[in-house]
Short mmCIF file of C-alpha atoms in Angstrom, two decimals:
data_model
loop_
_atom_site.label_atom_id
_atom_site.label_comp_id
_atom_site.label_asym_id
_atom_site.label_seq_id
_atom_site.Cartn_x
_atom_site.Cartn_y
_atom_site.Cartn_z
CA MET U 48 62.22 62.02 27.53
CA SER U 49 59.91 62.65 24.38
CA TYR U 50 58.74 59.00 24.36
CA VAL U 51 57.17 59.21 27.86
CA PRO U 52 53.97 60.80 26.69
CA VAL U 53 53.63 58.40 23.91
CA ILE U 54 54.01 55.48 26.25
CA PHE U 55 51.33 56.98 28.65
CA LEU U 56 49.10 57.61 25.73
CA LEU U 57 49.28 53.98 24.59
CA PHE U 58 48.81 52.76 28.05
CA GLY U 59 45.81 54.84 28.48
CA LEU U 60 44.35 53.54 25.40
CA PHE U 61 45.01 49.96 26.35
CA ILE U 62 43.22 50.63 29.70
CA LEU U 63 40.42 52.24 27.89
CA PHE U 64 39.85 49.52 25.42
CA SER U 65 40.32 46.82 28.20
CA LEU U 66 37.62 48.60 30.24
CA PHE U 67 34.81 47.83 27.73
CA PHE U 68 33.74 44.71 26.03
CA THR U 69 30.62 43.56 24.23
CA VAL U 70 28.60 40.37 24.59
CA LYS U 71 26.73 38.90 21.48
CA GLN U 72 22.99 38.20 21.50
CA GLN U 73 22.09 34.79 22.99
CA THR U 74 25.48 34.50 24.65
CA ALA U 75 26.46 34.73 28.22
CA VAL U 76 30.04 35.55 29.56
CA SER U 77 31.72 34.60 32.80
CA ILE U 78 33.96 37.23 34.45
CA GLU U 79 36.58 36.26 36.90
CA ARG U 80 38.81 38.45 39.25
CA PHE U 81 42.18 37.01 39.98
CA GLY U 82 40.81 33.48 39.13
CA LYS U 83 37.66 33.66 41.25
CA PHE U 84 34.21 33.92 39.76
CA GLN U 85 32.91 37.51 39.71
CA SER U 86 29.79 37.66 37.66
CA ILE U 87 27.77 36.45 34.58
CA ARG U 88 27.32 39.08 31.87
CA HIS U 89 24.63 38.86 28.99
CA SER U 90 24.40 40.55 25.68
CA GLY U 91 25.32 44.33 25.23
CA LEU U 92 28.14 46.64 26.16
CA GLN U 93 29.78 45.64 29.38
CA LEU U 94 32.47 46.93 31.90
CA LYS U 95 35.26 45.28 33.67
CA ILE U 96 38.40 46.22 35.56
CA PRO U 97 41.36 46.08 33.19
CA VAL U 98 43.98 43.66 34.07
CA ILE U 99 42.17 42.58 37.36
CA ASP U 100 38.93 41.12 35.58
CA LYS U 101 39.04 38.80 32.66
CA ILE U 102 36.63 36.85 30.50
CA ALA U 103 36.89 33.30 31.71
CA ALA U 104 34.27 31.61 29.41
CA ARG U 105 31.62 32.42 26.82
CA ILE U 106 28.66 30.02 26.37
CA SER U 107 25.87 30.01 23.89
CA LEU U 108 22.15 30.24 25.01
CA LYS U 109 20.89 29.01 21.58
CA ILE U 110 19.27 25.68 21.30
CA GLN U 111 21.83 23.05 20.15
CA GLN U 112 21.62 19.57 18.77
CA LEU U 113 23.71 16.53 19.48
CA ASP U 114 23.41 13.41 17.26
CA VAL U 115 24.34 10.12 19.02
CA ILE U 116 24.73 6.86 17.20
CA VAL U 117 24.32 3.86 19.44
CA GLU U 118 25.02 0.29 18.27
CA THR U 119 23.03 -2.39 20.36
CA LYS U 120 21.31 -5.70 20.16
CA THR U 121 17.56 -6.31 20.18
CA LEU U 122 15.57 -9.10 22.00
CA ASP U 123 15.68 -11.32 18.83
CA ASP U 124 19.57 -11.10 18.62
CA VAL U 125 19.69 -8.54 15.79
CA PHE U 126 22.38 -5.81 15.96
CA VAL U 127 21.09 -2.40 14.96
CA LYS U 128 22.35 1.22 14.90
CA ILE U 129 20.10 3.78 16.29
CA LYS U 130 20.59 7.43 15.72
CA VAL U 131 19.19 9.67 18.56
CA SER U 132 19.11 13.41 18.12
CA VAL U 133 19.13 15.37 21.40
CA GLN U 134 18.12 19.13 21.41
CA PHE U 135 19.29 21.04 24.49
CA VAL U 136 19.72 24.58 25.76
CA VAL U 137 21.58 26.26 28.46
CA ILE U 138 19.17 27.54 31.22
CA LYS U 139 19.52 31.34 31.34
CA ASP U 140 19.35 31.32 35.25
CA LYS U 141 21.84 28.48 35.50
CA VAL U 142 24.68 29.78 33.34
CA TYR U 143 27.00 29.45 36.32
CA ASP U 144 26.34 25.67 36.74
CA ALA U 145 26.59 25.11 32.96
CA ILE U 146 30.08 26.67 32.91
CA TYR U 147 31.67 25.52 36.18
CA LYS U 148 29.83 22.22 37.15
CA LEU U 149 30.22 20.35 33.81
CA GLU U 150 33.29 20.62 31.58
CA TYR U 151 32.23 18.46 28.56
CA PRO U 152 28.38 18.52 28.25
CA HIS U 153 28.39 16.73 24.93
CA ASP U 154 30.21 13.74 26.39
CA GLN U 155 27.80 13.60 29.40
CA ILE U 156 24.80 13.67 27.13
CA THR U 157 26.24 10.96 25.05
CA SER U 158 27.02 8.76 27.85
CA TYR U 159 23.32 9.09 29.15
CA VAL U 160 21.88 8.35 25.69
CA PHE U 161 24.10 5.12 25.40
CA ASP U 162 22.96 3.98 28.84
CA VAL U 163 19.23 4.58 28.16
CA VAL U 164 19.20 3.10 24.70
CA ARG U 165 21.14 0.07 25.57
CA ALA U 166 18.83 -0.60 28.56
CA GLU U 167 15.49 -0.16 26.43
CA VAL U 168 16.23 -1.71 23.13
CA PRO U 169 17.37 -5.21 24.23
CA LYS U 170 13.78 -5.50 25.70
CA MET U 171 12.25 -5.18 22.23
CA LYS U 172 12.12 -7.25 19.09
CA LEU U 173 13.38 -5.56 15.95
CA ASP U 174 9.87 -4.86 14.55
CA ASP U 175 8.85 -3.37 17.87
CA VAL U 176 11.96 -0.99 17.76
CA PHE U 177 10.48 0.54 14.63
CA VAL U 178 6.97 0.79 16.06
CA LYS U 179 7.95 1.97 19.58
CA LYS U 180 10.74 4.50 18.53
CA ASP U 181 8.85 7.31 20.28
CA ASP U 182 8.97 5.32 23.58
CA ILE U 183 12.76 5.09 23.18
CA ALA U 184 12.90 8.85 22.59
CA ILE U 185 10.75 9.67 25.70
CA ALA U 186 12.84 7.30 27.89
CA VAL U 187 16.00 9.00 26.84
CA LYS U 188 14.52 12.49 27.40
CA ARG U 189 13.23 11.60 30.70
CA GLU U 190 16.66 10.26 32.03
CA VAL U 191 18.87 12.93 30.31
CA GLN U 192 16.41 15.67 31.55
CA GLU U 193 16.77 14.62 35.30
CA SER U 194 20.56 14.39 34.99
CA MET U 195 21.50 17.36 32.92
CA GLU U 196 19.13 19.77 34.71
CA THR U 197 21.45 19.70 37.72
CA TYR U 198 24.21 21.01 35.44
CA GLY U 199 22.10 23.95 34.04
CA TYR U 200 20.90 22.24 30.81
CA ASP U 201 17.25 21.85 29.65
CA ILE U 202 16.61 19.05 27.32
CA ILE U 203 14.02 20.30 24.75
CA LYS U 204 13.40 17.20 22.58
CA THR U 205 14.83 13.82 21.86
CA LEU U 206 14.13 12.10 18.57
CA VAL U 207 15.03 8.65 17.26
CA THR U 208 15.84 9.83 13.62
CA ASP U 209 17.38 6.59 12.30
CA ILE U 210 17.10 2.79 12.78
CA ASP U 211 19.59 0.93 10.73
CA PRO U 212 19.80 -2.88 11.04
CA ASP U 213 22.57 -5.02 9.56
CA ALA U 214 22.47 -5.22 5.77
CA GLN U 215 21.82 -8.94 5.76
CA VAL U 216 18.82 -8.39 8.12
CA LYS U 217 17.44 -5.72 5.93
CA ALA U 218 17.81 -7.86 2.76
CA ALA U 219 15.87 -10.66 4.72
CA MET U 220 13.23 -8.30 5.74
CA ASN U 221 12.80 -7.25 2.11
CA ARG U 222 12.52 -10.78 0.96
CA ILE U 223 9.97 -11.50 3.62
CA ASN U 224 7.93 -8.56 2.58
CA ALA U 225 8.23 -9.34 -1.15
CA ALA U 226 7.16 -12.98 -0.35
CA GLU U 227 4.09 -11.74 1.69
CA ARG U 228 3.12 -9.45 -1.13
CA GLU U 229 3.51 -12.21 -3.71
CA LYS U 230 1.29 -14.42 -1.57
CA VAL U 231 -1.41 -11.80 -1.46
CA ALA U 232 -1.21 -11.19 -5.19
CA ALA U 233 -1.50 -15.00 -5.73
CA GLN U 234 -4.66 -14.97 -3.54
CA TYR U 235 -6.15 -12.15 -5.55
CA GLU U 236 -5.28 -13.84 -8.92
CA GLY U 237 -6.73 -17.04 -7.55
CA ASP U 238 -10.06 -15.22 -6.66
CA ALA U 239 -10.11 -13.61 -10.04
CA GLN U 240 -9.72 -16.87 -11.87
CA ARG U 241 -12.44 -18.54 -9.61
CA ILE U 242 -14.83 -15.58 -10.30
CA LEU U 243 -14.09 -16.02 -14.16
CA ILE U 244 -14.82 -19.81 -13.91
CA VAL U 245 -18.08 -19.26 -11.97
CA GLU U 246 -19.26 -16.52 -14.26
CA LYS U 247 -18.37 -18.66 -17.37
CA ALA U 248 -20.32 -21.61 -15.85
CA LYS U 249 -23.32 -19.38 -15.27
CA ALA U 250 -23.11 -18.01 -18.80
CA GLU U 251 -23.03 -21.52 -20.21
CA ALA U 252 -25.84 -22.56 -18.06
CA GLU U 253 -27.91 -19.60 -19.13
CA SER U 254 -27.01 -20.34 -22.72
CA LYS U 255 -28.06 -24.01 -22.48
CA ARG U 256 -31.27 -22.85 -20.79
CA LEU U 257 -32.03 -20.55 -23.48
CA GLN U 258 -30.95 -23.06 -26.06
CA GLY U 259 -33.44 -25.59 -24.57
CA GLN U 260 -36.13 -23.05 -24.34
CA GLY U 261 -35.63 -22.26 -27.93
CA ILE U 262 -35.70 -25.99 -28.97
CA ALA U 263 -38.79 -26.52 -26.89
CA ASP U 264 -40.67 -23.44 -28.53
CA GLN U 265 -39.47 -24.74 -31.91
CA ARG U 266 -40.96 -28.16 -31.34
CA ARG U 267 -44.14 -26.64 -29.85
CA GLU U 268 -44.49 -24.58 -33.09
CA ILE U 269 -43.83 -27.71 -35.24
CA ALA U 270 -46.37 -29.63 -33.34
CA ARG U 271 -48.82 -26.82 -33.64
CA GLY U 272 -48.14 -26.69 -37.38
CA LEU U 273 -48.65 -30.41 -37.75
CA VAL U 274 -51.92 -30.25 -35.87
CA GLU U 275 -53.17 -27.48 -38.17
CA SER U 276 -52.01 -29.39 -41.19
CA VAL U 277 -53.88 -32.42 -40.01
CA ASP U 278 -57.04 -30.30 -39.49
CA VAL U 279 -56.76 -28.89 -42.97
CA LEU U 280 -56.44 -32.35 -44.51
CA ASN U 281 -59.31 -33.63 -42.46
CA LYS U 282 -61.50 -30.85 -43.76
CA VAL U 283 -60.78 -32.09 -47.43
CA GLY U 284 -61.77 -35.57 -46.59
CA ILE U 285 -58.46 -37.15 -45.82
CA SER U 286 -58.30 -39.37 -42.62
CA SER U 287 -55.97 -38.54 -39.82
CA GLN U 288 -53.93 -41.61 -40.61
CA GLU U 289 -53.46 -40.68 -44.17
CA ALA U 290 -52.72 -37.08 -43.30
CA SER U 291 -50.03 -38.22 -40.77
CA ALA U 292 -48.37 -40.56 -43.43
CA LEU U 293 -48.43 -37.69 -45.81
CA ILE U 294 -46.72 -35.29 -43.31
CA VAL U 295 -44.11 -38.02 -42.51
CA VAL U 296 -43.31 -38.58 -46.16
CA THR U 297 -43.14 -34.67 -46.88
CA GLN U 298 -40.69 -34.34 -43.89
CA HIS U 299 -38.82 -37.35 -45.09
CA TYR U 300 -38.23 -35.84 -48.61
CA ASP U 301 -37.51 -32.28 -47.06
CA THR U 302 -34.88 -33.95 -45.08
CA LEU U 303 -33.40 -35.70 -48.15
CA GLN U 304 -33.46 -32.43 -50.03
CA SER U 305 -31.51 -30.83 -47.29
CA VAL U 306 -29.01 -33.48 -46.94
CA GLY U 307 -28.63 -33.50 -50.90
CA GLN U 308 -27.68 -29.73 -50.84
CA ASP U 309 -24.31 -30.74 -49.33
CA THR U 310 -22.22 -32.42 -52.01
CA LYS U 311 -19.92 -34.16 -49.43
CA SER U 312 -22.74 -35.74 -47.44
CA ASN U 313 -23.60 -39.47 -47.68
CA LEU U 314 -26.84 -40.93 -46.45
CA ILE U 315 -27.78 -44.66 -46.01
CA LEU U 316 -31.23 -45.73 -45.10
CA LEU U 317 -31.37 -49.29 -43.83
CA PRO U 318 -34.70 -50.72 -42.46
CA ASN U 319 -34.42 -52.62 -39.23
CA SER U 320 -36.57 -55.51 -40.53
CA PRO U 321 -38.65 -56.59 -43.60
CA GLN U 322 -41.80 -55.57 -41.71
CA ALA U 323 -40.24 -51.98 -41.09
CA GLY U 324 -39.53 -51.80 -44.78
CA ALA U 325 -42.98 -52.87 -45.71
CA GLU U 326 -44.56 -50.43 -43.25
CA MET U 327 -42.53 -47.62 -44.65
CA LEU U 328 -43.54 -48.64 -48.23
CA ASN U 329 -47.24 -48.64 -47.22
CA ASN U 330 -46.91 -45.34 -45.64
CA MET U 331 -45.24 -43.93 -48.80
CA ILE U 332 -48.07 -45.48 -50.96
CA ALA U 333 -50.65 -43.97 -48.62
CA SER U 334 -48.98 -40.60 -48.76
CA PHE U 335 -48.99 -40.79 -52.63
CA ALA U 336 -52.63 -41.66 -52.54
CA ALA U 337 -53.45 -38.79 -50.29
CA SER U 338 -51.43 -36.46 -52.42
CA ASN U 339 -53.30 -37.55 -55.48
CA GLN U 340 -56.61 -37.29 -53.83
CA ILE U 341 -55.75 -33.69 -52.65
CA GLY U 342 -54.75 -32.78 -56.14
CA GLU U 343 -58.03 -34.14 -57.50
CA ILE U 344 -60.09 -32.23 -55.01
CA MET U 345 -58.15 -29.05 -55.83
CA ARG U 346 -58.65 -29.53 -59.63
CA LYS U 347 -62.44 -30.11 -59.20
CA GLU U 348 -62.72 -26.96 -57.11
CA ASN U 349 -60.72 -24.90 -59.77
CA ASP U 350 -63.18 -26.27 -62.45
CA LYS U 351 -66.25 -25.13 -60.41
CA LYS U 352 -64.86 -21.69 -60.19
CA ARG U 353 -64.23 -21.54 -63.77
CA GLU U 354 -67.92 -22.45 -64.63
#
């Protein structure tokens, strides 16, 4: 008989502990009484009838994410794997629907994602899939939102987080990109070479122009010097013809002297005809005569100055 109080004490403690239960933050609990839905309890300390009431299900009210990988074909017959991330949450006012209307929400969302992606991507070429991935995400969100809202789920966001074509396709795309860049580089190199050639031609033309201008200035000064030399000779009584002959002979011997400074140079002077040789000899004689005449005049002037 001594064990009876102990049994009643233990039974009382069991009833007491079964009477109270706690629900964590951002969590909802379904209470059933004899298998029939009774109520939804939220975070905090809660009461239930021991043995009669029981916790049937717990569901999180936090935002969840489901990643779905879909393999499909594009309009240009390229197989591609697309990763879609769906962020969803249980609507707080529709916890009952989320618990009792849908048993496997992840599978349901995955099915809708597969359906939408395989309906949208085959309409696009591979390049358009990369460009219009936001359009795919919007289409997935619209379709999944309409369907899952009935079951107490709200779709927060859908993102196309990865687009992975076949390895051979990616290699081909990289080769195309590399070839395009090489083409652009070749065009730039060609333009650079063309610019160098044009600038070099301009520089050469400018150099020739300046060289020609220098030669013209040189000849102009030579001509001016010859004119002045002829004028000086005329003033001392030497005729223009004799002065010209003297200048020619002087330039002739200056040229010979310049050529003679190089030990490896050879010079051969051949007259074109006997008349040309005779004319050259007459010019030389006239030049010598003019030189003698100039020397004589200068000697007389020096004598006068001494007297």
